[in-house]
Amino acid sequence: MSRHVLVTGASRGIGAAIAEHFIALGDHVVALSRSGDAPAGVARAVAVDVTDSVALNDAVKSAIDEFGPVEVCVANAGVTRDGLAMRMSDEQWREVLSINLDGAFYTARAAMASMVRQRRGSIIFIGSVSPFMGVPGQANYAAAKAGLVGLARALAKEVATRQITVNVVAPGLIETDMTSDLGPAKAAMEAMIPAGHSGQPSDIAGVVGFLASNHARYITGVVLSVDGGLSLGH
Ligand code: NAP
């Protein structure tokens, strides 16, 4: 049966690959992003900023009215605004925290009530290996992505009895717009990946698909790194 799948940041990169994965399974995918762009085959594409909790709630409510309770919620929208902490502006800090962490919380909260009523669901946060590696220049991003781990573990316990799982997928270096302008730092990072190469958005989408499947119904509160071994360190 078709599931109602919500994906934020689905206009491109990892989010688009996640949306395509569920579309291929025949699910109703509701794609949210600021631009409103979405891969072909989505049930609905909505232009919404995940930091606007009122607009986000309205978008999710309207999707629930049409497609029924959300069964899979993927909070993927994210940005980086790298810079050394000593020179990081308040705006740089706040923007990254509000999109990556506040936005993910608002998204999960908007979808959760319908999952609880249905006594079924998967919430998946797209984190990062950054907080586990200690990447200079990413204090804001690492703090936001580390926050997702605490958020997921707390939520996992709140909703476990309702048969809802909450997990974090932590990508390493994946080929998207986000990593296209890293310059020489990219080759340096690639050299640190035990698998010897960066990943593709489909590498993340497949794992998200697994966590949302019945095969993973007993997995909750975990952080699953998908990084070719990058976070293993030297
Ligand atoms: P991307 O290609 O830059 O795409 C980012 C997506 O987020 C776009 O769909 C963008 O949509 C959306 N977005 C950004 N701000 C938003 C906002 N305020 N409201 C709604 N949507 C917003 O990035 P990506 O590489 O696919 O990253 C996806 C996720 O994976 C992020 O959470 C990122 O932190 C995480 N991640 C990526 C990597 C990597 O190596 N690429 C590694 C670790 C973790 P619009 O531009 O249309 O608004």
XYZ file of C-alpha atoms and ligand atoms in Angstrom:
282
model
C 0.000 0.000 0.000
C 1.187 3.527 -0.757
C 2.586 5.342 2.245
C 2.433 9.072 2.891
C 6.103 10.089 2.922
C 7.200 13.602 3.857
C 10.664 14.748 2.776
C 12.108 18.207 3.479
C 14.860 19.616 1.286
C 13.615 17.385 -1.525
C 14.348 19.842 -4.344
C 17.856 18.503 -4.996
C 20.783 16.502 -3.656
C 20.169 13.897 -0.970
C 16.536 14.926 -0.391
C 15.687 14.520 -4.087
C 17.297 11.063 -4.099
C 15.280 10.107 -1.003
C 12.079 11.335 -2.656
C 12.900 9.359 -5.822
C 13.546 6.228 -3.768
C 10.060 6.328 -2.235
C 8.398 7.364 -5.520
C 9.909 4.241 -7.112
C 8.279 2.165 -4.347
C 4.892 3.663 -5.272
C 4.557 5.885 -2.194
C 2.854 9.296 -2.052
C 5.777 11.655 -1.551
C 5.198 15.196 -0.331
C 8.305 17.232 -1.120
C 9.051 20.385 0.846
C 11.737 22.967 0.118
C 12.141 26.724 -0.071
C 12.068 26.729 -3.882
C 9.241 24.219 -4.192
C 11.187 22.288 -6.848
C 10.845 18.509 -6.688
C 11.679 15.382 -8.667
C 9.135 14.088 -11.182
C 6.486 11.856 -9.682
C 5.960 13.517 -6.303
C 2.374 13.582 -5.075
C 2.783 17.208 -4.018
C 5.568 19.795 -3.995
C 5.346 22.660 -1.519
C 7.471 25.788 -1.221
C 7.989 26.296 2.495
C 10.824 27.400 4.743
C 11.341 24.823 7.514
C 12.197 27.609 9.973
C 8.630 28.936 9.645
C 6.811 26.541 11.977
C 3.372 28.004 11.244
C 3.729 27.614 7.460
C 5.261 24.169 7.933
C 2.385 23.009 10.161
C -0.112 24.267 7.564
C 1.704 22.433 4.749
C 1.835 19.158 6.692
C -1.789 19.447 7.832
C -2.957 20.015 4.287
C -0.916 17.001 3.088
C -2.442 14.855 5.850
C -5.928 15.975 4.769
C -5.213 14.691 1.262
C -2.909 11.685 1.763
C -3.752 10.536 5.303
C -1.437 10.178 8.300
C 2.268 10.631 7.646
C 3.976 7.233 7.801
C 7.524 8.301 6.983
C 8.975 11.700 7.881
C 12.447 12.553 6.617
C 13.866 15.813 8.018
C 16.634 16.403 5.499
C 16.692 20.169 4.777
C 20.049 21.594 5.766
C 22.714 24.174 5.012
C 26.324 24.895 5.890
C 27.781 28.356 6.585
C 31.326 27.408 7.492
C 33.793 29.709 9.217
C 36.159 29.663 12.147
C 34.262 30.125 15.419
C 36.228 33.230 16.463
C 35.035 35.036 13.341
C 31.565 33.465 13.097
C 28.744 36.016 13.053
C 25.558 35.643 15.084
C 23.665 35.279 11.789
C 25.962 32.492 10.588
C 25.411 30.627 13.856
C 21.647 31.196 14.024
C 20.907 30.390 10.372
C 22.582 26.998 10.580
C 21.012 26.140 13.943
C 17.563 27.261 12.863
C 17.458 25.399 9.533
C 19.270 22.215 10.566
C 17.952 21.815 14.129
C 14.836 23.965 14.695
C 13.553 23.051 11.224
C 14.043 19.327 11.850
C 12.196 19.568 15.175
C 9.309 21.523 13.626
C 9.068 18.936 10.830
C 8.992 15.928 13.161
C 6.540 17.644 15.506
C 4.183 18.476 12.649
C 4.105 14.850 11.482
C 4.127 13.092 14.863
C 0.530 13.507 16.006
C -0.785 11.708 12.923
C 1.763 8.916 13.453
C 0.795 8.528 17.113
C -2.898 8.244 16.206
C -2.025 5.644 13.569
C 0.346 3.802 15.927
C 2.892 3.484 13.147
C 5.661 5.544 11.608
C 9.330 6.293 11.019
C 11.048 9.588 11.633
C 14.488 9.932 10.100
C 16.760 12.904 10.672
C 19.588 13.512 8.239
C 22.533 14.361 10.471
C 26.211 14.331 9.601
C 29.499 12.767 10.657
C 30.731 16.331 11.352
C 29.934 16.310 15.119
C 31.763 12.996 15.559
C 34.856 14.103 13.657
C 35.383 17.628 14.960
C 35.666 19.525 11.674
C 37.291 22.976 12.019
C 35.032 25.703 10.632
C 31.844 23.766 11.358
C 31.084 24.720 14.983
C 27.577 25.844 13.994
C 26.864 22.858 11.746
C 28.355 20.308 14.183
C 26.326 21.756 17.067
C 23.134 21.573 15.012
C 23.765 18.032 13.801
C 24.804 16.860 17.290
C 21.538 18.349 18.521
C 19.659 16.034 16.167
C 21.142 13.025 17.965
C 19.772 14.158 21.338
C 16.479 15.070 19.715
C 16.161 11.661 18.052
C 17.028 9.710 21.194
C 14.537 11.655 23.341
C 11.775 11.332 20.736
C 12.545 7.648 20.247
C 11.656 6.988 23.890
C 8.596 9.249 23.794
C 6.956 7.350 20.924
C 8.392 3.818 21.091
C 5.237 2.334 22.589
C 3.318 3.699 19.583
C 5.480 1.620 17.205
C 7.177 4.747 15.865
C 10.921 4.634 15.264
C 13.194 7.671 15.320
C 16.709 7.457 13.896
C 19.514 9.579 12.500
C 21.369 8.882 9.264
C 24.784 10.551 9.332
C 26.256 10.973 5.846
C 29.947 11.470 5.211
C 31.087 13.278 2.051
C 28.303 13.039 -0.547
C 28.341 14.554 -4.053
C 25.756 17.367 -4.013
C 25.591 21.160 -4.410
C 26.565 21.404 -0.724
C 29.963 19.842 -1.376
C 30.563 21.147 -4.912
C 32.548 24.240 -3.886
C 34.859 22.819 -1.223
C 37.919 23.392 -3.424
C 41.162 21.665 -2.381
C 39.568 20.701 0.971
C 37.486 18.166 -0.934
C 40.466 16.177 -2.190
C 41.931 16.273 1.322
C 38.679 14.888 2.730
C 38.429 12.234 0.030
C 41.918 11.087 0.945
C 40.642 10.440 4.495
C 37.836 8.119 3.359
C 38.819 4.474 3.838
C 36.541 3.439 0.938
C 38.629 5.756 -1.251
C 35.842 7.871 -2.724
C 32.920 10.135 -1.853
C 29.347 8.839 -1.787
C 26.313 9.503 -3.965
C 22.890 10.742 -2.801
C 21.477 7.309 -3.671
C 23.795 5.768 -1.027
C 21.904 7.752 1.610
C 18.470 7.232 0.055
C 18.800 3.444 0.199
C 19.614 3.521 3.910
C 16.731 5.897 4.639
C 14.480 3.523 2.692
C 15.679 0.626 4.837
C 15.067 2.508 8.112
C 11.545 3.317 6.935
C 10.869 -0.308 6.024
C 9.446 -3.140 8.056
C 12.920 -4.736 8.151
C 13.988 -1.922 10.505
C 10.908 -1.805 12.719
C 12.970 -2.818 15.811
C 15.685 -0.179 15.228
C 15.154 3.068 17.097
C 17.292 5.826 18.595
C 20.378 4.941 16.584
C 22.806 6.997 14.522
C 23.706 5.207 11.336
C 26.841 6.598 9.665
C 26.920 6.219 5.892
C 30.372 7.483 5.091
C 32.670 4.878 3.552
C 34.406 4.660 6.927
C 35.270 8.391 7.138
C 34.210 8.739 10.783
C 36.400 5.798 11.843
C 39.321 8.220 11.921
C 42.973 7.345 11.437
P 21.892 20.534 -0.943
O 22.147 19.830 -2.220
O 22.501 21.860 -0.688
O 20.300 20.610 -0.718
C 19.798 21.227 0.431
C 18.287 21.065 0.425
O 17.759 21.702 1.613
C 17.631 21.720 -0.763
O 16.547 20.922 -1.178
C 17.133 23.033 -0.181
O 15.993 23.449 -0.903
C 16.751 22.618 1.226
N 16.690 23.726 2.168
C 17.712 24.483 2.620
N 17.267 25.403 3.493
C 15.942 25.204 3.610
C 14.914 25.833 4.360
N 15.172 26.855 5.179
N 13.638 25.385 4.226
C 13.359 24.367 3.394
N 14.285 23.716 2.659
C 15.558 24.144 2.764
O 22.363 19.641 0.306
P 22.549 18.059 0.456
O 23.986 17.780 0.349
O 21.562 17.329 -0.377
O 22.180 17.936 2.008
C 20.978 17.337 2.477
C 21.148 17.036 3.963
O 22.252 16.143 4.131
C 21.472 18.258 4.810
O 20.817 18.171 6.048
C 22.975 18.178 5.009
O 23.387 18.827 6.170
C 23.138 16.677 5.088
N 24.504 16.228 4.799
C 25.058 16.388 3.572
C 26.356 15.928 3.334
C 27.033 16.049 2.001
O 28.237 15.677 1.912
N 26.370 16.501 0.952
C 27.082 15.346 4.376
C 26.494 15.219 5.615
C 25.196 15.649 5.823
P 15.843 24.850 -1.675
O 17.182 25.363 -2.029
O 14.977 24.523 -2.805
O 15.195 25.636 -0.644
